[in-house]
Amino acid sequence: MKGVTWGVCHRRPSRSYEIEVQPFAKKIKEMEVQPDTVRDWSELPLDVLALVFAKLGAVEVLMGEGLVCHSWLEAAKVPSLWRYVDMEHHEVLRGKKKKTRDVLCAMAKAAVDRSNGELEVFAGSEFVTDDLLKYIAERSSSLKSLSLDYCNVSNEAFTELIIKLPLLEELLISLCPFVDGDAYEITSRACAQLKRLMLRQGSYGGEREGPLGIEFMHELRYLTLVGSDITTEELVAIIDGCPHLERLCVRNCCNIVVDGALRAKCSRIKTLILPTLQCRRIHFHPDDGIFTDKFDDWRSA
């Protein structure tokens, strides 16, 4: 507003008043303007700081903001702040140096500790190790959403984690070459509340023995399969075994024959995406656009 400055309101005075204050105005102009009072951000309430930190990622809080001062450190340790830990494809992963991955792994353990058993969502990528999965398994039984992208973790470590997550509702496994075999059948038995599954496989590994195991996940609502070796018969078994399916997305799965019978079987599914008739296996990078159905998209649907 014209004529208004911070902390001072200028009003047009009457003529008599203007004459009286002129000597004083001259003195005021000669006085040095005092700087604004500096706000002490360390005195902000912990709940307010926690709300601010919640807008940042776990890596940012652990690397910087949570280390500014003692009060900020205390705010960064509030367990509710660490219910959602997304460390997937962070900028510090670029270059994939082992030292960087080790640092992220240590930071993930610190985040698990700060959650104090309240961790509900964890997303990690290349830096995740068997040891980290075991660490999460021992301390985060309330986990509801797990995302592992491009992780070289063993099938044994994954299943040891899964059997300790009875509340799990969302699972994303993308390009984790050693998570296979009976992993999904074990998941179906251990995670009875699982409602969302996203599985992205690559051209690694040999032939799979036995069914995939997804057909036993009877509470599934959303299923995405990318690059899987699943057959038409196995997909039909999944549709029959998962009566609550609302969304089915199948891409780059070349063993599936899409015909009228399959489409009829899928007629009750609200959102359906099936492979094209001329399916060819596509080689892709973890960051490409073929696998964009993130859990946040599902939640907002």
Tab-separated table of C-alpha atoms in Angstrom:
chain	number	residue	atom	x	y	z
A	1	MET	CA	0.000	0.000	0.000
A	2	LYS	CA	1.365	3.421	-0.928
A	3	GLY	CA	2.615	5.408	2.045
A	4	VAL	CA	2.833	2.390	4.330
A	5	THR	CA	6.055	0.756	5.464
A	6	TRP	CA	6.637	-2.161	7.824
A	7	GLY	CA	5.784	-1.183	11.394
A	8	VAL	CA	4.920	2.476	10.519
A	9	CYS	CA	1.594	3.846	9.300
A	10	HIS	CA	1.741	7.256	7.572
A	11	ARG	CA	-1.429	9.337	7.682
A	12	ARG	CA	-1.824	12.762	6.127
A	13	PRO	CA	-1.790	15.142	9.113
A	14	SER	CA	-3.717	18.357	9.500
A	15	ARG	CA	-1.849	21.543	8.563
A	16	SER	CA	-1.526	22.751	12.152
A	17	TYR	CA	-0.145	19.408	13.272
A	18	GLU	CA	2.296	19.338	10.346
A	19	ILE	CA	3.683	22.745	11.422
A	20	GLU	CA	4.108	21.593	15.015
A	21	VAL	CA	5.961	18.365	14.241
A	22	GLN	CA	8.365	19.759	11.649
A	23	PRO	CA	11.223	20.326	14.122
A	24	PHE	CA	10.786	16.845	15.489
A	25	ALA	CA	10.551	15.326	12.015
A	26	LYS	CA	13.905	16.833	11.161
A	27	LYS	CA	15.458	15.189	14.209
A	28	ILE	CA	13.843	11.845	13.349
A	29	LYS	CA	15.337	11.926	9.864
A	30	GLU	CA	18.737	12.494	11.367
A	31	MET	CA	18.383	9.457	13.605
A	32	GLU	CA	19.803	6.136	12.411
A	33	VAL	CA	17.090	3.662	11.431
A	34	GLN	CA	17.145	0.685	13.774
A	35	PRO	CA	17.216	-2.735	12.083
A	36	ASP	CA	14.225	-5.024	12.453
A	37	THR	CA	14.308	-7.402	15.353
A	38	VAL	CA	15.786	-10.752	14.302
A	39	ARG	CA	13.408	-13.656	14.857
A	40	ASP	CA	14.801	-16.558	16.878
A	41	TRP	CA	13.604	-19.574	14.876
A	42	SER	CA	14.899	-21.941	17.528
A	43	GLU	CA	12.032	-20.819	19.774
A	44	LEU	CA	9.334	-22.164	17.466
A	45	PRO	CA	7.156	-24.857	19.106
A	46	LEU	CA	8.186	-28.438	18.377
A	47	ASP	CA	4.874	-29.254	16.723
A	48	VAL	CA	5.295	-26.342	14.308
A	49	LEU	CA	8.847	-27.369	13.439
A	50	ALA	CA	7.690	-30.948	12.940
A	51	LEU	CA	5.074	-29.753	10.444
A	52	VAL	CA	7.770	-27.861	8.536
A	53	PHE	CA	10.086	-30.883	8.522
A	54	ALA	CA	7.236	-33.074	7.281
A	55	LYS	CA	7.306	-31.093	4.010
A	56	LEU	CA	10.941	-32.110	3.518
A	57	GLY	CA	12.297	-35.564	2.771
A	58	ALA	CA	13.969	-37.855	5.277
A	59	VAL	CA	17.369	-37.291	3.670
A	60	GLU	CA	17.073	-33.491	3.893
A	61	VAL	CA	16.125	-33.583	7.571
A	62	LEU	CA	18.882	-36.037	8.491
A	63	MET	CA	21.543	-34.186	6.493
A	64	GLY	CA	20.780	-30.572	7.320
A	65	GLU	CA	17.642	-29.090	8.829
A	66	GLY	CA	17.625	-31.429	11.815
A	67	LEU	CA	21.172	-30.410	12.761
A	68	VAL	CA	20.788	-26.610	12.882
A	69	CYS	CA	20.303	-26.291	16.641
A	70	HIS	CA	19.225	-28.260	19.696
A	71	SER	CA	15.510	-27.412	19.397
A	72	TRP	CA	15.472	-28.348	15.711
A	73	LEU	CA	17.185	-31.630	16.538
A	74	GLU	CA	14.517	-32.367	19.129
A	75	ALA	CA	11.782	-31.594	16.590
A	76	ALA	CA	13.490	-33.865	14.057
A	77	LYS	CA	13.204	-36.744	16.536
A	78	VAL	CA	9.416	-36.609	16.917
A	79	PRO	CA	8.293	-40.190	16.009
A	80	SER	CA	5.224	-39.081	14.052
A	81	LEU	CA	7.537	-37.245	11.629
A	82	TRP	CA	9.043	-40.573	10.573
A	83	ARG	CA	5.892	-42.505	9.748
A	84	TYR	CA	6.560	-41.792	6.050
A	85	VAL	CA	10.152	-42.342	4.882
A	86	ASP	CA	10.710	-41.992	1.127
A	87	MET	CA	14.364	-42.340	0.139
A	88	GLU	CA	13.769	-43.621	-3.371
A	89	HIS	CA	16.067	-42.299	-6.127
A	90	HIS	CA	17.402	-39.384	-4.105
A	91	GLU	CA	19.812	-36.998	-5.803
A	92	VAL	CA	22.708	-38.143	-3.626
A	93	LEU	CA	22.396	-41.574	-5.264
A	94	ARG	CA	23.631	-40.230	-8.563
A	95	GLY	CA	26.943	-41.831	-9.378
A	96	LYS	CA	26.034	-44.892	-7.285
A	97	LYS	CA	29.193	-44.680	-5.202
A	98	LYS	CA	29.383	-47.328	-2.519
A	99	LYS	CA	30.172	-44.737	0.134
A	100	THR	CA	27.027	-42.811	-0.749
A	101	ARG	CA	24.913	-45.957	-0.606
A	102	ASP	CA	26.377	-46.840	2.795
A	103	VAL	CA	25.535	-43.366	4.092
A	104	LEU	CA	21.935	-43.656	2.869
A	105	CYS	CA	21.633	-47.077	4.450
A	106	ALA	CA	22.817	-45.645	7.780
A	107	MET	CA	20.381	-42.742	7.416
A	108	ALA	CA	17.529	-45.159	6.752
A	109	LYS	CA	18.358	-46.986	9.992
A	110	ALA	CA	18.358	-43.660	11.836
A	111	ALA	CA	14.917	-42.890	10.382
A	112	VAL	CA	13.645	-46.288	11.539
A	113	ASP	CA	14.985	-45.607	15.036
A	114	ARG	CA	13.355	-42.169	15.186
A	115	SER	CA	9.993	-43.615	14.149
A	116	ASN	CA	10.001	-45.580	17.417
A	117	GLY	CA	7.907	-48.357	15.896
A	118	GLU	CA	5.480	-45.986	14.127
A	119	LEU	CA	6.947	-46.384	10.609
A	120	GLU	CA	4.098	-46.958	8.143
A	121	VAL	CA	5.623	-46.188	4.725
A	122	PHE	CA	9.145	-46.972	3.514
A	123	ALA	CA	10.490	-46.487	-0.019
A	124	GLY	CA	14.081	-47.272	-0.956
A	125	SER	CA	16.137	-48.077	-4.023
A	126	GLU	CA	19.707	-49.093	-4.889
A	127	PHE	CA	21.163	-48.513	-1.433
A	128	VAL	CA	18.860	-51.027	0.307
A	129	THR	CA	20.658	-54.122	1.603
A	130	ASP	CA	19.681	-57.378	3.293
A	131	ASP	CA	20.925	-55.936	6.563
A	132	LEU	CA	18.625	-52.911	6.242
A	133	LEU	CA	15.606	-55.137	5.530
A	134	LYS	CA	16.366	-57.153	8.655
A	135	TYR	CA	16.737	-53.916	10.623
A	136	ILE	CA	13.302	-52.762	9.465
A	137	ALA	CA	11.782	-56.177	10.182
A	138	GLU	CA	12.931	-56.082	13.798
A	139	ARG	CA	11.578	-52.577	14.494
A	140	SER	CA	8.658	-51.765	12.170
A	141	SER	CA	5.850	-54.296	12.472
A	142	SER	CA	3.292	-51.535	11.808
A	143	LEU	CA	4.550	-50.967	8.231
A	144	LYS	CA	1.667	-50.579	5.773
A	145	SER	CA	3.474	-49.658	2.551
A	146	LEU	CA	6.788	-50.966	1.200
A	147	SER	CA	8.488	-49.922	-2.033
A	148	LEU	CA	11.757	-51.483	-3.226
A	149	ASP	CA	13.059	-50.242	-6.564
A	150	TYR	CA	16.177	-51.637	-8.237
A	151	CYS	CA	17.423	-53.361	-5.073
A	152	ASN	CA	19.804	-56.330	-5.073
A	153	VAL	CA	18.352	-57.812	-1.905
A	154	SER	CA	18.042	-61.565	-1.460
A	155	ASN	CA	14.797	-63.492	-1.554
A	156	GLU	CA	15.523	-64.746	1.961
A	157	ALA	CA	15.917	-61.249	3.441
A	158	PHE	CA	12.767	-60.066	1.676
A	159	THR	CA	10.623	-62.946	2.925
A	160	GLU	CA	12.015	-62.584	6.460
A	161	LEU	CA	10.792	-58.991	6.374
A	162	ILE	CA	7.418	-59.787	4.806
A	163	ILE	CA	6.407	-62.386	7.400
A	164	LYS	CA	6.790	-59.709	10.087
A	165	LEU	CA	4.477	-57.191	8.364
A	166	PRO	CA	0.911	-58.364	9.053
A	167	LEU	CA	-0.510	-54.858	8.449
A	168	LEU	CA	1.028	-54.413	4.989
A	169	GLU	CA	-1.469	-53.024	2.467
A	170	GLU	CA	0.790	-51.811	-0.379
A	171	LEU	CA	3.791	-53.505	-1.959
A	172	LEU	CA	5.928	-52.318	-4.861
A	173	ILE	CA	8.744	-54.509	-6.153
A	174	SER	CA	10.541	-53.102	-9.182
A	175	LEU	CA	13.579	-54.682	-10.857
A	176	CYS	CA	14.705	-56.619	-7.789
A	177	PRO	CA	16.194	-59.666	-9.578
A	178	PHE	CA	16.564	-61.922	-6.541
A	179	VAL	CA	13.057	-61.445	-5.153
A	180	ASP	CA	11.238	-64.271	-6.863
A	181	GLY	CA	10.343	-67.900	-6.380
A	182	ASP	CA	8.003	-68.351	-3.429
A	183	ALA	CA	8.261	-64.700	-2.297
A	184	TYR	CA	4.751	-63.746	-3.413
A	185	GLU	CA	3.081	-66.887	-2.122
A	186	ILE	CA	4.678	-66.189	1.271
A	187	THR	CA	3.466	-62.596	0.984
A	188	SER	CA	-0.094	-63.774	0.347
A	189	ARG	CA	-0.054	-65.840	3.547
A	190	ALA	CA	1.705	-63.263	5.745
A	191	CYS	CA	-0.064	-60.107	4.542
A	192	ALA	CA	-3.768	-60.875	4.538
A	193	GLN	CA	-4.633	-57.160	4.250
A	194	LEU	CA	-2.601	-56.540	1.078
A	195	LYS	CA	-4.694	-54.422	-1.286
A	196	ARG	CA	-2.178	-52.991	-3.767
A	197	LEU	CA	0.606	-54.852	-5.542
A	198	MET	CA	2.951	-53.534	-8.206
A	199	LEU	CA	5.445	-55.971	-9.666
A	200	ARG	CA	7.980	-54.985	-12.301
A	201	GLN	CA	10.376	-57.637	-13.533
A	202	GLY	CA	13.158	-57.605	-16.088
A	203	SER	CA	14.883	-60.024	-18.428
A	204	TYR	CA	16.964	-61.488	-15.597
A	205	GLY	CA	16.752	-64.928	-14.067
A	206	GLY	CA	15.743	-68.315	-15.443
A	207	GLU	CA	12.411	-70.004	-15.772
A	208	ARG	CA	10.058	-69.737	-12.819
A	209	GLU	CA	8.953	-72.923	-11.098
A	210	GLY	CA	5.326	-73.076	-9.997
A	211	PRO	CA	2.668	-70.354	-9.898
A	212	LEU	CA	3.501	-66.748	-9.113
A	213	GLY	CA	1.378	-66.820	-5.952
A	214	ILE	CA	-0.594	-63.630	-6.553
A	215	GLU	CA	-3.802	-65.623	-6.969
A	216	PHE	CA	-3.788	-66.201	-3.204
A	217	MET	CA	-3.919	-62.457	-2.410
A	218	HIS	CA	-7.676	-62.469	-2.073
A	219	GLU	CA	-8.036	-58.873	-0.836
A	220	LEU	CA	-6.219	-57.239	-3.759
A	221	ARG	CA	-7.895	-54.140	-5.218
A	222	TYR	CA	-5.115	-52.845	-7.470
A	223	LEU	CA	-2.607	-54.939	-9.393
A	224	THR	CA	0.088	-53.799	-11.831
A	225	LEU	CA	2.370	-56.277	-13.609
A	226	VAL	CA	5.165	-55.048	-15.888
A	227	GLY	CA	7.644	-57.300	-17.696
A	228	SER	CA	6.390	-60.449	-15.992
A	229	ASP	CA	6.617	-63.928	-17.511
A	230	ILE	CA	3.088	-64.634	-16.308
A	231	THR	CA	0.904	-66.689	-18.684
A	232	THR	CA	-2.717	-66.230	-19.718
A	233	GLU	CA	-3.784	-69.147	-17.522
A	234	GLU	CA	-2.013	-67.654	-14.511
A	235	LEU	CA	-3.617	-64.269	-15.098
A	236	VAL	CA	-7.049	-65.916	-15.233
A	237	ALA	CA	-6.259	-67.678	-11.938
A	238	ILE	CA	-5.395	-64.295	-10.401
A	239	ILE	CA	-8.661	-62.773	-11.603
A	240	ASP	CA	-10.607	-65.688	-10.146
A	241	GLY	CA	-8.656	-65.629	-6.881
A	242	CYS	CA	-8.924	-61.869	-6.366
A	243	PRO	CA	-12.660	-61.103	-6.547
A	244	HIS	CA	-12.226	-57.516	-5.301
A	245	LEU	CA	-9.937	-56.335	-8.118
A	246	GLU	CA	-10.867	-52.834	-9.257
A	247	ARG	CA	-7.816	-51.990	-11.342
A	248	LEU	CA	-5.638	-54.320	-13.395
A	249	CYS	CA	-2.683	-53.044	-15.403
A	250	VAL	CA	-0.620	-55.578	-17.375
A	251	ARG	CA	2.194	-54.228	-19.550
A	252	ASN	CA	5.062	-55.809	-21.451
A	253	CYS	CA	3.973	-59.331	-20.450
A	254	CYS	CA	4.493	-61.241	-23.665
A	255	ASN	CA	3.185	-64.654	-22.548
A	256	ILE	CA	-0.360	-63.352	-22.286
A	257	VAL	CA	-2.740	-63.817	-25.204
A	258	VAL	CA	-5.420	-61.143	-25.160
A	259	ASP	CA	-8.623	-62.481	-26.708
A	260	GLY	CA	-12.357	-62.219	-26.236
A	261	ALA	CA	-12.395	-64.845	-23.500
A	262	LEU	CA	-9.827	-62.958	-21.426
A	263	ARG	CA	-11.626	-59.652	-21.866
A	264	ALA	CA	-14.875	-61.285	-20.822
A	265	LYS	CA	-13.175	-62.638	-17.714
A	266	CYS	CA	-12.006	-59.083	-16.917
A	267	SER	CA	-15.392	-57.464	-17.542
A	268	ARG	CA	-16.089	-56.811	-13.839
A	269	ILE	CA	-12.818	-54.881	-13.389
A	270	LYS	CA	-13.406	-51.126	-13.487
A	271	THR	CA	-10.025	-50.064	-14.913
A	272	LEU	CA	-8.303	-52.485	-17.272
A	273	ILE	CA	-5.023	-52.183	-19.183
A	274	LEU	CA	-3.872	-55.278	-21.102
A	275	PRO	CA	-0.863	-55.878	-23.389
A	276	THR	CA	-1.140	-55.004	-27.049
A	277	LEU	CA	-1.565	-57.782	-29.579
A	278	GLN	CA	1.966	-57.371	-30.883
A	279	CYS	CA	3.803	-57.508	-27.591
A	280	ARG	CA	7.558	-57.256	-27.588
A	281	ARG	CA	9.771	-57.194	-24.551
A	282	ILE	CA	11.044	-53.704	-23.825
A	283	HIS	CA	14.300	-53.017	-22.041
A	284	PHE	CA	13.932	-50.019	-19.786
A	285	HIS	CA	15.654	-48.053	-17.055
A	286	PRO	CA	14.234	-47.718	-13.519
A	287	ASP	CA	13.472	-44.045	-14.082
A	288	ASP	CA	11.577	-44.344	-17.368
A	289	GLY	CA	7.887	-43.634	-17.759
A	290	ILE	CA	6.497	-47.136	-18.223
A	291	PHE	CA	6.018	-47.704	-14.503
A	292	THR	CA	4.306	-44.572	-13.269
A	293	ASP	CA	1.442	-46.008	-11.214
A	294	LYS	CA	2.758	-44.931	-7.829
A	295	PHE	CA	0.835	-45.549	-4.634
A	296	ASP	CA	0.068	-41.839	-4.286
A	297	ASP	CA	-1.836	-42.014	-7.573
A	298	TRP	CA	-3.865	-44.919	-6.254
A	299	ARG	CA	-4.686	-43.127	-3.014
A	300	SER	CA	-6.020	-40.107	-4.892
A	301	ALA	CA	-8.113	-42.191	-7.292
